Short mmCIF file of C-alpha atoms and ligand atoms in Angstrom, two decimals:
data_model
loop_
_atom_site.label_atom_id
_atom_site.label_comp_id
_atom_site.label_asym_id
_atom_site.label_seq_id
_atom_site.Cartn_x
_atom_site.Cartn_y
_atom_site.Cartn_z
CA MET J 528 -6.95 31.63 -50.52
CA PRO J 529 -9.00 28.38 -50.56
CA LYS J 530 -11.27 27.99 -47.54
CA PHE J 531 -12.02 24.87 -45.53
CA TYR J 532 -14.93 24.51 -43.13
CA VAL J 533 -15.10 21.33 -41.04
CA THR J 534 -17.58 20.48 -38.27
CA THR J 535 -18.18 17.74 -35.71
CA PRO J 536 -21.54 16.64 -34.33
CA ILE J 537 -22.59 18.82 -31.42
CA PHE J 538 -22.91 16.43 -28.51
CA TYR J 539 -25.91 15.86 -26.25
CA MET J 540 -25.61 17.02 -22.70
CA ASN J 541 -26.28 13.82 -20.84
CA GLY J 542 -22.88 12.91 -19.47
CA LYS J 543 -19.15 13.44 -19.78
CA PRO J 544 -17.32 13.20 -23.10
CA HIS J 545 -16.43 9.60 -23.91
CA LEU J 546 -14.02 7.92 -26.28
CA GLY J 547 -16.43 8.10 -29.26
CA HIS J 548 -16.83 11.85 -28.91
CA ALA J 549 -13.09 12.33 -28.51
CA TYR J 550 -12.56 10.21 -31.61
CA ALA J 551 -14.85 12.36 -33.79
CA VAL J 552 -13.41 15.61 -32.51
CA THR J 553 -9.83 14.43 -33.01
CA ILE J 554 -10.40 13.31 -36.61
CA ALA J 555 -11.95 16.70 -37.39
CA ASP J 556 -8.99 18.38 -35.69
CA VAL J 557 -6.55 16.42 -37.86
CA LEU J 558 -8.38 17.62 -40.98
CA ALA J 559 -8.46 21.22 -39.76
CA ARG J 560 -4.76 21.19 -38.90
CA TRP J 561 -3.95 19.66 -42.28
CA HIS J 562 -5.77 22.43 -44.13
CA ARG J 563 -4.06 25.09 -42.02
CA LEU J 564 -0.73 23.50 -42.86
CA LYS J 565 -1.63 23.85 -46.53
CA GLY J 566 -2.38 27.51 -45.94
CA ASP J 567 -6.17 27.26 -46.37
CA ASP J 568 -8.45 29.69 -44.57
CA THR J 569 -9.80 27.13 -42.13
CA PHE J 570 -12.78 27.20 -39.79
CA PHE J 571 -13.32 24.29 -37.42
CA LEU J 572 -16.51 24.06 -35.40
CA THR J 573 -17.60 21.88 -32.51
CA GLY J 574 -20.04 22.45 -29.69
CA THR J 575 -22.90 21.12 -27.60
CA ASP J 576 -26.52 20.20 -28.32
CA GLU J 577 -28.40 21.41 -25.29
CA HIS J 578 -32.16 21.26 -25.90
CA GLY J 579 -34.72 18.49 -26.04
CA GLU J 580 -36.60 16.04 -23.95
CA LYS J 581 -33.61 13.89 -23.02
CA VAL J 582 -31.62 16.81 -21.61
CA GLU J 583 -34.66 18.13 -19.75
CA LYS J 584 -35.21 14.69 -18.17
CA LYS J 585 -31.56 14.34 -17.20
CA ALA J 586 -31.56 17.78 -15.53
CA ILE J 587 -34.58 16.83 -13.45
CA GLU J 588 -32.84 13.60 -12.40
CA GLU J 589 -29.83 15.65 -11.29
CA GLY J 590 -32.05 18.10 -9.39
CA LEU J 591 -30.89 21.02 -11.51
CA SER J 592 -32.56 23.49 -13.82
CA PRO J 593 -31.92 22.57 -17.46
CA GLN J 594 -29.74 25.65 -17.89
CA GLU J 595 -27.57 24.85 -14.85
CA HIS J 596 -27.28 21.28 -16.05
CA VAL J 597 -26.12 22.18 -19.57
CA ASP J 598 -23.78 24.93 -18.35
CA ARG J 599 -21.96 22.40 -16.25
CA LEU J 600 -21.78 19.66 -18.85
CA SER J 601 -20.90 21.88 -21.76
CA GLU J 602 -17.92 23.17 -19.82
CA ASN J 603 -16.71 19.58 -19.37
CA PHE J 604 -16.62 19.16 -23.13
CA ARG J 605 -14.83 22.43 -23.67
CA GLN J 606 -12.17 21.49 -21.11
CA ALA J 607 -11.76 17.99 -22.50
CA TRP J 608 -11.10 19.34 -25.98
CA LYS J 609 -8.55 21.75 -24.61
CA LYS J 610 -6.74 18.87 -23.01
CA LEU J 611 -6.77 16.85 -26.24
CA ASN J 612 -5.22 19.81 -28.05
CA ILE J 613 -8.27 20.38 -30.24
CA SER J 614 -7.86 23.53 -32.30
CA ASN J 615 -11.51 24.45 -32.85
CA SER J 616 -12.15 27.99 -34.12
CA ASP J 617 -15.42 28.27 -32.21
CA PHE J 618 -17.55 26.32 -29.77
CA ILE J 619 -21.28 26.66 -30.35
CA ARG J 620 -23.92 26.00 -27.71
CA THR J 621 -27.52 25.73 -28.87
CA THR J 622 -28.72 27.68 -25.83
CA GLU J 623 -26.84 30.77 -27.01
CA LYS J 624 -28.83 33.75 -28.28
CA ARG J 625 -26.94 33.80 -31.60
CA HIS J 626 -28.16 30.26 -32.24
CA GLU J 627 -31.74 30.90 -31.15
CA ASP J 628 -31.95 33.88 -33.52
CA ALA J 629 -30.57 31.80 -36.38
CA VAL J 630 -33.04 28.94 -35.79
CA LYS J 631 -36.02 31.28 -35.76
CA HIS J 632 -34.88 32.99 -38.92
CA PHE J 633 -34.13 29.74 -40.70
CA VAL J 634 -37.54 28.31 -39.82
CA LYS J 635 -39.19 31.48 -41.19
CA LEU J 636 -37.39 30.98 -44.50
CA MET J 637 -38.65 27.41 -44.70
CA HIS J 638 -42.15 28.67 -43.91
CA ASP J 639 -41.94 31.44 -46.55
CA ASN J 640 -41.08 28.76 -49.05
CA GLY J 641 -44.35 26.98 -48.27
CA ASP J 642 -42.63 24.02 -46.65
CA ILE J 643 -44.26 24.03 -43.20
CA TYR J 644 -47.84 22.94 -42.45
CA GLU J 645 -49.87 22.03 -39.37
CA GLY J 646 -50.88 18.47 -38.57
CA VAL J 647 -50.88 15.72 -35.97
CA TYR J 648 -48.05 13.27 -35.30
CA GLU J 649 -49.15 9.84 -34.27
CA GLY J 650 -46.40 7.32 -33.92
CA TRP J 651 -43.34 6.34 -31.95
CA TYR J 652 -40.52 8.37 -30.41
CA CYS J 653 -37.12 7.29 -29.13
CA THR J 654 -36.16 9.79 -26.44
CA PRO J 655 -32.49 8.75 -26.07
CA ASP J 656 -31.98 9.28 -29.82
CA GLU J 657 -34.57 12.09 -30.07
CA THR J 658 -36.07 10.52 -33.18
CA PHE J 659 -39.54 9.91 -34.56
CA ILE J 660 -39.85 6.33 -35.76
CA PRO J 661 -42.51 5.00 -38.12
CA GLU J 662 -44.15 1.83 -36.83
CA SER J 663 -42.82 -0.14 -39.80
CA GLN J 664 -39.21 0.52 -38.76
CA LEU J 665 -39.47 -0.73 -35.17
CA ILE J 666 -37.54 -3.91 -34.43
CA ASP J 667 -39.35 -6.08 -31.87
CA GLY J 668 -41.17 -2.93 -30.81
CA LYS J 669 -37.86 -1.17 -30.02
CA CYS J 670 -35.80 1.61 -31.59
CA PRO J 671 -34.03 0.25 -34.72
CA GLU J 672 -30.95 2.43 -34.07
CA CYS J 673 -30.24 1.85 -30.37
CA GLY J 674 -32.54 -1.04 -29.42
CA ARG J 675 -34.13 0.86 -26.55
CA GLU J 676 -37.76 1.39 -25.53
CA VAL J 677 -39.81 3.82 -27.60
CA LYS J 678 -42.92 5.68 -26.55
CA LYS J 679 -46.17 6.30 -28.36
CA LEU J 680 -46.93 9.93 -29.24
CA LYS J 681 -50.08 11.55 -30.45
CA GLU J 682 -49.63 15.28 -30.55
CA ALA J 683 -50.25 18.38 -32.61
CA THR J 684 -47.24 19.31 -34.68
CA TYR J 685 -45.96 21.31 -37.61
CA TYR J 686 -44.52 19.31 -40.47
CA PHE J 687 -41.63 20.06 -42.78
CA ARG J 688 -42.43 18.99 -46.35
CA LEU J 689 -39.42 16.73 -46.61
CA SER J 690 -41.17 14.64 -49.27
CA ARG J 691 -40.94 17.58 -51.65
CA TYR J 692 -37.14 17.17 -51.73
CA GLN J 693 -36.96 13.52 -52.62
CA ASP J 694 -36.02 14.06 -56.29
CA LYS J 695 -33.79 17.05 -55.60
CA LEU J 696 -31.79 15.04 -53.07
CA LEU J 697 -31.37 12.09 -55.42
CA GLU J 698 -30.23 14.48 -58.13
CA TYR J 699 -27.76 16.11 -55.74
CA TYR J 700 -26.20 12.76 -54.79
CA SER J 701 -25.85 11.70 -58.39
CA GLU J 702 -24.23 15.00 -59.40
CA ASN J 703 -21.95 14.92 -56.33
CA PRO J 704 -20.73 11.35 -55.93
CA ASP J 705 -18.41 12.41 -53.10
CA PHE J 706 -21.18 13.99 -51.07
CA ILE J 707 -21.41 10.99 -48.74
CA LEU J 708 -18.00 9.59 -47.83
CA PRO J 709 -16.98 6.81 -47.89
CA ARG J 710 -18.89 6.60 -51.18
CA LYS J 711 -20.13 3.09 -50.46
CA ARG J 712 -22.60 4.52 -47.93
CA THR J 713 -24.50 6.45 -50.61
CA SER J 714 -26.50 3.47 -51.84
CA GLU J 715 -27.86 2.85 -48.33
CA ILE J 716 -29.27 6.39 -48.26
CA VAL J 717 -30.50 6.32 -51.86
CA ASN J 718 -32.36 3.05 -51.33
CA ARG J 719 -34.04 4.36 -48.22
CA ILE J 720 -35.13 7.54 -49.98
CA LYS J 721 -36.49 5.58 -52.92
CA GLU J 722 -38.83 3.79 -50.52
CA GLY J 723 -40.48 7.22 -50.17
CA LEU J 724 -39.62 10.23 -48.04
CA LYS J 725 -42.21 11.16 -45.45
CA ASP J 726 -42.72 14.69 -44.13
CA LEU J 727 -40.93 15.39 -40.86
CA SER J 728 -42.60 16.45 -37.64
CA MET J 729 -40.55 19.52 -36.73
CA THR J 730 -42.15 20.92 -33.58
CA ARG J 731 -43.08 19.46 -30.21
CA PRO J 732 -45.90 20.87 -28.11
CA SER J 733 -44.99 18.75 -25.08
CA VAL J 734 -41.34 19.78 -24.79
CA ARG J 735 -40.61 23.06 -23.04
CA TRP J 736 -36.81 22.95 -23.11
CA GLY J 737 -36.26 24.17 -26.65
CA ILE J 738 -36.44 27.12 -29.01
CA GLN J 739 -39.90 28.59 -29.39
CA PHE J 740 -41.48 27.91 -32.78
CA PRO J 741 -42.00 31.36 -34.35
CA PHE J 742 -45.49 30.55 -35.67
CA ASN J 743 -47.00 29.06 -32.52
CA GLU J 744 -45.59 29.85 -29.10
CA LYS J 745 -47.02 26.65 -27.61
CA HIS J 746 -44.53 24.58 -29.65
CA THR J 747 -40.77 24.27 -29.50
CA VAL J 748 -38.66 23.44 -32.53
CA TYR J 749 -37.78 19.73 -32.73
CA VAL J 750 -34.30 19.33 -31.26
CA TRP J 751 -32.75 17.92 -34.44
CA VAL J 752 -34.00 20.79 -36.61
CA ASP J 753 -32.65 23.16 -33.93
CA ALA J 754 -29.29 21.36 -33.68
CA LEU J 755 -28.49 21.10 -37.39
CA ILE J 756 -28.75 24.86 -37.82
CA ASN J 757 -25.72 25.28 -35.52
CA TYR J 758 -23.50 24.88 -38.58
CA LEU J 759 -24.83 28.21 -39.86
CA SER J 760 -25.46 30.07 -36.63
CA ALA J 761 -21.81 29.73 -35.63
CA LEU J 762 -20.84 31.57 -38.82
CA GLY J 763 -22.59 34.71 -37.64
CA TRP J 764 -25.64 34.14 -39.83
CA PRO J 765 -28.23 35.76 -40.06
CA GLY J 766 -26.38 38.87 -38.81
CA SER J 767 -23.80 38.52 -41.57
CA GLU J 768 -23.14 36.43 -44.65
CA PRO J 769 -21.89 32.98 -43.63
CA LYS J 770 -18.46 33.36 -45.25
CA TYR J 771 -17.41 29.74 -44.84
CA TRP J 772 -20.67 28.25 -46.16
CA PRO J 773 -21.11 25.67 -47.66
CA ALA J 774 -19.33 23.41 -45.19
CA ASP J 775 -16.61 21.32 -46.80
CA VAL J 776 -16.88 18.43 -44.36
CA HIS J 777 -19.53 17.53 -41.80
CA LEU J 778 -17.83 14.73 -39.91
CA VAL J 779 -20.47 12.51 -38.26
CA GLY J 780 -20.88 9.03 -36.86
CA LYS J 781 -22.94 6.58 -38.91
CA ASP J 782 -25.73 6.84 -36.30
CA ILE J 783 -26.59 10.34 -37.50
CA MET J 784 -25.80 9.99 -41.20
CA TRP J 785 -29.51 10.21 -42.15
CA PHE J 786 -29.96 13.57 -40.43
CA HIS J 787 -26.89 15.01 -42.13
CA SER J 788 -27.22 13.59 -45.60
CA VAL J 789 -31.00 13.79 -46.03
CA ILE J 790 -32.79 16.07 -43.58
CA TRP J 791 -30.13 18.80 -43.37
CA PRO J 792 -29.58 19.24 -47.12
CA ALA J 793 -33.37 19.30 -47.63
CA MET J 794 -33.73 21.96 -44.92
CA LEU J 795 -30.98 23.97 -46.59
CA MET J 796 -32.59 23.70 -50.01
CA SER J 797 -35.87 24.82 -48.47
CA ALA J 798 -34.27 27.89 -46.84
CA GLY J 799 -32.34 28.77 -50.01
CA PHE J 800 -28.85 27.61 -49.07
CA LYS J 801 -26.43 25.34 -50.87
CA PRO J 802 -26.08 21.86 -49.33
CA PRO J 803 -22.76 21.01 -47.66
CA LYS J 804 -20.01 19.65 -49.92
CA SER J 805 -19.60 16.40 -48.03
CA VAL J 806 -20.76 14.33 -45.10
CA LEU J 807 -17.87 12.21 -43.88
CA VAL J 808 -19.23 9.21 -42.03
CA HIS J 809 -17.12 7.48 -39.40
CA GLY J 810 -17.70 4.15 -37.69
CA HIS J 811 -18.31 3.33 -34.03
CA TYR J 812 -16.31 2.00 -31.14
CA ILE J 813 -17.85 -1.30 -30.23
CA VAL J 814 -17.59 -2.98 -26.85
CA GLU J 815 -18.54 -6.65 -26.74
CA GLY J 816 -20.63 -6.29 -29.88
CA LYS J 817 -22.46 -3.16 -28.72
CA LYS J 818 -21.90 0.49 -29.59
CA MET J 819 -20.02 2.33 -26.88
CA SER J 820 -22.53 4.87 -25.60
CA LYS J 821 -23.33 6.93 -22.55
CA SER J 822 -26.79 5.54 -22.21
CA LEU J 823 -25.58 1.93 -22.48
CA GLY J 824 -23.05 2.69 -19.74
CA ASN J 825 -20.09 0.98 -21.45
CA VAL J 826 -17.94 4.03 -22.07
CA THR J 827 -14.22 4.68 -21.75
CA ASP J 828 -12.99 8.03 -20.43
CA PRO J 829 -10.47 9.45 -22.92
CA LEU J 830 -8.91 11.79 -20.38
CA GLU J 831 -7.91 8.98 -18.05
CA LEU J 832 -6.05 7.37 -20.95
CA THR J 833 -4.11 10.52 -21.72
CA ASP J 834 -2.89 10.66 -18.12
CA LYS J 835 -1.36 7.22 -18.47
CA TYR J 836 -0.16 7.40 -22.06
CA SER J 837 -0.13 10.85 -23.65
CA VAL J 838 -2.49 13.03 -25.58
CA ASP J 839 -0.55 12.35 -28.76
CA ALA J 840 -0.54 8.60 -28.19
CA LEU J 841 -4.33 8.64 -28.01
CA ARG J 842 -4.63 10.93 -31.03
CA TYR J 843 -2.32 8.63 -32.98
CA PHE J 844 -4.31 5.58 -31.93
CA PHE J 845 -7.58 7.16 -33.09
CA VAL J 846 -6.31 7.62 -36.62
CA ARG J 847 -4.13 4.53 -36.91
CA GLU J 848 -6.12 1.70 -35.40
CA PHE J 849 -8.82 1.26 -38.05
CA PRO J 850 -9.94 2.99 -41.29
CA LEU J 851 -12.22 5.95 -40.79
CA GLY J 852 -15.48 4.47 -42.06
CA ASP J 853 -15.13 1.17 -40.17
CA ASP J 854 -16.23 0.18 -36.69
CA GLY J 855 -13.46 -0.68 -34.30
CA ASP J 856 -12.58 -2.12 -30.94
CA PHE J 857 -11.00 -0.31 -28.15
CA SER J 858 -8.85 -1.92 -25.50
CA GLU J 859 -5.98 -0.58 -23.50
CA GLN J 860 -3.90 -3.46 -24.82
CA LEU J 861 -4.26 -2.11 -28.37
CA LEU J 862 -3.36 1.42 -27.31
CA LYS J 863 -0.34 0.16 -25.41
CA ALA J 864 0.90 -1.79 -28.43
CA ARG J 865 0.65 1.26 -30.69
CA ASN J 866 2.39 3.41 -28.10
CA ASN J 867 5.24 1.01 -27.48
CA ASN J 868 5.81 -0.38 -30.96
CA GLU J 869 5.17 2.52 -33.23
CA LEU J 870 5.56 5.68 -31.20
CA ALA J 871 8.31 4.76 -28.75
CA SER J 872 10.12 2.43 -31.18
CA ASP J 873 9.66 3.62 -34.76
CA LEU J 874 9.29 7.34 -34.30
CA GLY J 875 10.80 7.97 -30.87
CA ASN J 876 13.90 5.92 -31.63
CA LEU J 877 14.40 7.50 -35.01
CA ILE J 878 14.56 11.01 -33.59
CA TYR J 879 16.67 9.94 -30.62
CA ARG J 880 19.10 7.98 -32.73
CA VAL J 881 19.54 10.67 -35.37
CA LEU J 882 20.12 13.41 -32.85
CA THR J 883 22.52 11.32 -30.80
CA LEU J 884 24.64 10.71 -33.90
CA THR J 885 24.42 14.32 -35.02
CA GLU J 886 25.44 15.67 -31.64
CA LYS J 887 28.85 14.06 -32.01
CA PHE J 888 29.40 15.46 -35.47
CA GLU J 889 31.30 18.68 -35.91
CA GLY J 890 31.06 20.39 -39.26
CA LYS J 891 28.39 21.28 -41.78
CA LEU J 892 25.61 18.78 -42.45
CA GLU J 893 25.37 18.51 -46.19
CA GLY J 894 24.94 15.89 -48.87
CA ARG J 895 22.84 14.38 -51.64
CA PRO J 896 19.09 14.00 -50.90
CA GLU J 897 19.06 10.18 -51.12
CA LEU J 898 16.23 9.57 -48.73
CA GLU J 899 13.84 11.95 -50.48
CA LYS J 900 12.76 9.26 -52.95
CA SER J 901 11.15 7.34 -50.08
CA LEU J 902 8.95 10.29 -49.21
CA GLU J 903 5.60 9.73 -50.92
CA LEU J 904 4.53 13.33 -50.49
CA GLN J 905 1.98 13.47 -53.30
CA THR J 906 0.29 10.27 -52.13
CA PHE J 907 0.15 11.62 -48.59
CA GLN J 908 -1.37 14.89 -49.78
CA ASP J 909 -3.98 13.17 -51.94
CA GLU J 910 -4.99 10.93 -49.08
CA MET J 911 -5.31 13.82 -46.65
CA ASP J 912 -7.30 15.84 -49.19
CA ARG J 913 -9.65 12.86 -49.57
CA CYS J 914 -9.98 12.83 -45.74
CA ASP J 915 -8.42 9.37 -45.70
CA THR J 916 -6.42 10.08 -42.57
CA TYR J 917 -5.86 6.37 -41.94
CA ARG J 918 -4.06 5.75 -45.25
CA ALA J 919 -2.17 9.05 -45.04
CA LEU J 920 -0.74 8.09 -41.67
CA GLU J 921 0.21 4.71 -43.09
CA THR J 922 2.00 6.45 -45.96
CA LEU J 923 3.87 8.69 -43.54
CA TRP J 924 4.81 5.70 -41.45
CA ARG J 925 6.40 4.04 -44.46
CA PHE J 926 8.71 7.06 -44.63
CA ILE J 927 9.53 6.79 -40.93
CA LYS J 928 10.39 3.12 -41.40
CA ALA J 929 12.40 3.92 -44.53
CA SER J 930 14.37 6.49 -42.54
CA ASN J 931 15.15 3.97 -39.83
CA LYS J 932 16.21 1.50 -42.48
CA TYR J 933 18.41 4.11 -44.14
CA ILE J 934 20.31 4.56 -40.90
CA ASN J 935 20.65 0.82 -40.40
CA ASP J 936 21.93 0.43 -43.96
CA THR J 937 24.31 3.39 -44.12
CA LYS J 938 25.65 2.77 -40.57
CA PRO J 939 26.78 6.37 -39.91
CA TRP J 940 28.75 5.15 -36.86
CA GLU J 941 31.16 3.46 -39.28
CA LEU J 942 31.48 6.48 -41.61
CA LYS J 943 33.77 9.48 -41.68
CA GLY J 944 34.05 12.85 -43.43
CA GLU J 945 31.78 13.53 -46.39
CA GLU J 946 30.04 10.17 -46.23
CA LEU J 947 29.18 10.68 -42.57
CA SER J 948 27.96 14.19 -43.26
CA ASN J 949 25.80 12.88 -46.12
CA ALA J 950 24.17 10.16 -44.00
CA LEU J 951 23.45 12.60 -41.19
CA TYR J 952 22.19 15.26 -43.59
CA ASN J 953 19.61 12.82 -44.98
CA SER J 954 18.55 11.55 -41.56
CA VAL J 955 18.16 15.01 -40.04
CA GLU J 956 16.24 16.38 -42.99
CA ALA J 957 13.94 13.34 -42.83
CA CYS J 958 13.23 14.14 -39.16
CA ARG J 959 12.42 17.75 -40.04
CA ILE J 960 9.98 16.73 -42.76
CA ILE J 961 8.40 14.12 -40.50
CA SER J 962 7.85 16.79 -37.85
CA ILE J 963 5.84 18.85 -40.35
CA LEU J 964 3.75 16.01 -41.74
CA ILE J 965 3.06 14.53 -38.34
CA SER J 966 1.81 17.85 -36.96
CA PRO J 967 -1.89 17.45 -37.86
CA PHE J 968 -1.95 14.12 -36.02
CA MET J 969 0.38 14.83 -33.10
CA PRO J 970 0.86 18.57 -32.74
CA GLU J 971 2.75 18.39 -29.46
CA THR J 972 5.19 15.80 -30.76
CA ALA J 973 5.76 17.88 -33.88
CA GLU J 974 6.71 20.83 -31.71
CA LYS J 975 8.99 18.73 -29.55
CA ILE J 976 10.84 17.47 -32.62
CA GLY J 977 11.10 21.00 -33.95
CA LYS J 978 12.56 22.19 -30.68
CA GLN J 979 15.20 19.45 -30.71
CA LEU J 980 16.06 20.29 -34.29
CA GLY J 981 16.29 23.96 -33.36
CA ILE J 982 13.77 25.12 -35.94
CA PRO J 983 10.17 26.37 -35.81
CA LEU J 984 7.56 24.07 -37.31
CA GLY J 985 7.57 24.45 -41.09
CA ARG J 986 4.73 24.54 -43.60
CA LEU J 987 3.79 22.12 -46.32
CA GLU J 988 6.04 23.82 -48.88
CA ASP J 989 9.00 23.16 -46.56
CA CYS J 990 8.66 19.41 -47.05
CA ARG J 991 11.60 19.22 -49.47
CA PHE J 992 15.14 18.19 -48.70
CA SER J 993 17.08 21.45 -48.61
CA GLU J 994 20.08 23.11 -47.07
CA ILE J 995 20.45 22.68 -43.32
CA ASN J 996 20.71 25.99 -41.53
CA TYR J 997 19.61 24.91 -38.09
CA LEU J 998 21.44 23.34 -35.19
CA PRO J 999 19.94 20.10 -33.80
CA LYS J 1000 20.34 19.32 -30.13
CA LYS J 1001 19.12 16.10 -28.60
CA GLY J 1002 16.35 16.32 -25.97
CA ALA J 1003 14.36 13.84 -23.89
CA PRO J 1004 12.85 10.80 -25.67
CA LEU J 1005 9.50 11.68 -27.23
CA PHE J 1006 7.49 8.76 -25.89
CA THR J 1007 7.65 6.56 -22.85
CA ARG J 1008 7.01 2.86 -23.10
CA VAL J 1009 4.22 1.62 -20.87
CA ASP J 1010 4.71 -1.92 -19.57
O1 ME8 O 1016 -26.23 12.54 -31.88
N1 ME8 O 1016 -17.95 5.43 -31.46
O2 ME8 O 1016 -25.15 13.65 -30.17
P1 ME8 O 1016 -24.40 12.47 -29.40
C1 ME8 O 1016 -17.57 6.46 -32.21
N2 ME8 O 1016 -26.60 15.77 -30.56
N3 ME8 O 1016 -18.18 7.65 -32.17
C2 ME8 O 1016 -19.20 7.81 -31.33
C3 ME8 O 1016 -19.66 6.77 -30.51
C4 ME8 O 1016 -18.98 5.52 -30.59
N4 ME8 O 1016 -19.31 4.47 -29.87
N5 ME8 O 1016 -20.68 7.23 -29.79
C5 ME8 O 1016 -20.88 8.52 -30.15
C6 ME8 O 1016 -26.00 13.55 -31.22
N6 ME8 O 1016 -19.98 8.88 -31.08
C7 ME8 O 1016 -26.61 14.86 -31.64
C8 ME8 O 1016 -25.82 15.41 -32.83
S1 ME8 O 1016 -25.36 17.25 -34.72
C9 ME8 O 1016 -26.21 18.53 -35.37
C10 ME8 O 1016 -26.35 16.69 -33.39
C11 ME8 O 1016 -19.85 10.18 -31.74
O3 ME8 O 1016 -23.90 13.06 -28.14
C12 ME8 O 1016 -20.22 10.08 -33.21
O4 ME8 O 1016 -19.59 11.12 -33.92
O5 ME8 O 1016 -25.24 11.27 -29.33
C13 ME8 O 1016 -21.72 10.29 -33.16
O6 ME8 O 1016 -22.26 10.65 -34.42
C14 ME8 O 1016 -21.82 11.39 -32.15
O7 ME8 O 1016 -20.80 11.08 -31.18
C15 ME8 O 1016 -23.20 11.45 -31.49
O8 ME8 O 1016 -23.12 12.21 -30.32
#
């Protein structure tokens, strides 16, 4: 059985989950559900990043111990994902013992390979991003990524010989052109590496809230080195072989593409692991020209939106509003339009209309599969396999629209006998197939459609027009318009 391992970033514990986090987790959930639908042995990981200077500072501000602080916040994330119907297989926290053991072991492997040496770090540090920044990269003396204040550091450290992996990384990208997706992002990384890779400071003597560095107890492991290893520690490594490794997809925002496509593969090569198969880079939600972020204070709460619309409306919006690699806007107006025009009208009406017509029909639903030619199943599959969830949903929507058009054109309300049966057969079978293909995006809606059709949710191989041996019964409309 093919396996599929997909991960999300593990989020910092400095606030509640916001729309950007929900976006990343939902896209990963769509991919995981798609691979389960195909019958792949799927493992889907998310979790929380709980160490580091930023978290320690935030805990002090809240008057809590760091552990109390992260326990509380991590639980918020876990609950939020439950509400959004996220089907993660595990939830890793970097303060767990299993993770600490994995980090220490991983660092020892890097050390055994001669890749760690002692030195001094003198330069800049952005605490909100937890990144070391060379002087040459500062923009107006501020962090080039988030534009915030940086502080000067001069401290003892242990370095990871990242520079040693420069050629190996370039070779890996050229042999695996789909390693960074969308592909167009690869050149950005390659150009930066060609400017010369510097060794990475990988321990901090001044930070207490972290995992102790195994070769000097006065240091903790740099939070990013600690965090990246979560993708292995959640697989039970080093206690057992990491069965799902290498990861098929690390889904990350563009803000952390460098860590995932350069530092992490180099760390893996150093410790003797294969690099992940791909890093899928998504864009950001932008508010008035700025990235939506907790520390900028311009965030939207995804859970509030699901109270007003529905979980599935938000999930649909995430995939449908803009292509995965692009940045996008969020406004309630946009969500409302998607909900009213596409969910309530296109999809909701289709199901309601078909089942209303079918309810009045007595006899066996049978006919010629006329509508099947509008189902672009292979295109849909290829797009999903390429992680192009945006185009796949577009493809599926063409079928939903074609089904609505089929009803308008055949006018079942004017038909009788065999012709009526044929029109209804095609419409009902279209609804059944839609319920299957929509399930990675809107799992609750898929179930509701299945219930009205009187059939459990099918699998991918059931997406063919076949004999009807179920009894549809109309239920409540699937979506409510919000005015
Ligand atoms: O970087 N739009 O955690 P983090 C879309 N702990 N997505 C957004 C977003 C926005 N405006 N803002 C955040 C960290 N995200 C590290 C990760 S992984 C080993 C460690 C999403 O809490 C996006 O996926 O800052 C981004 O990469 C991630 O949240 C960063 O979350």
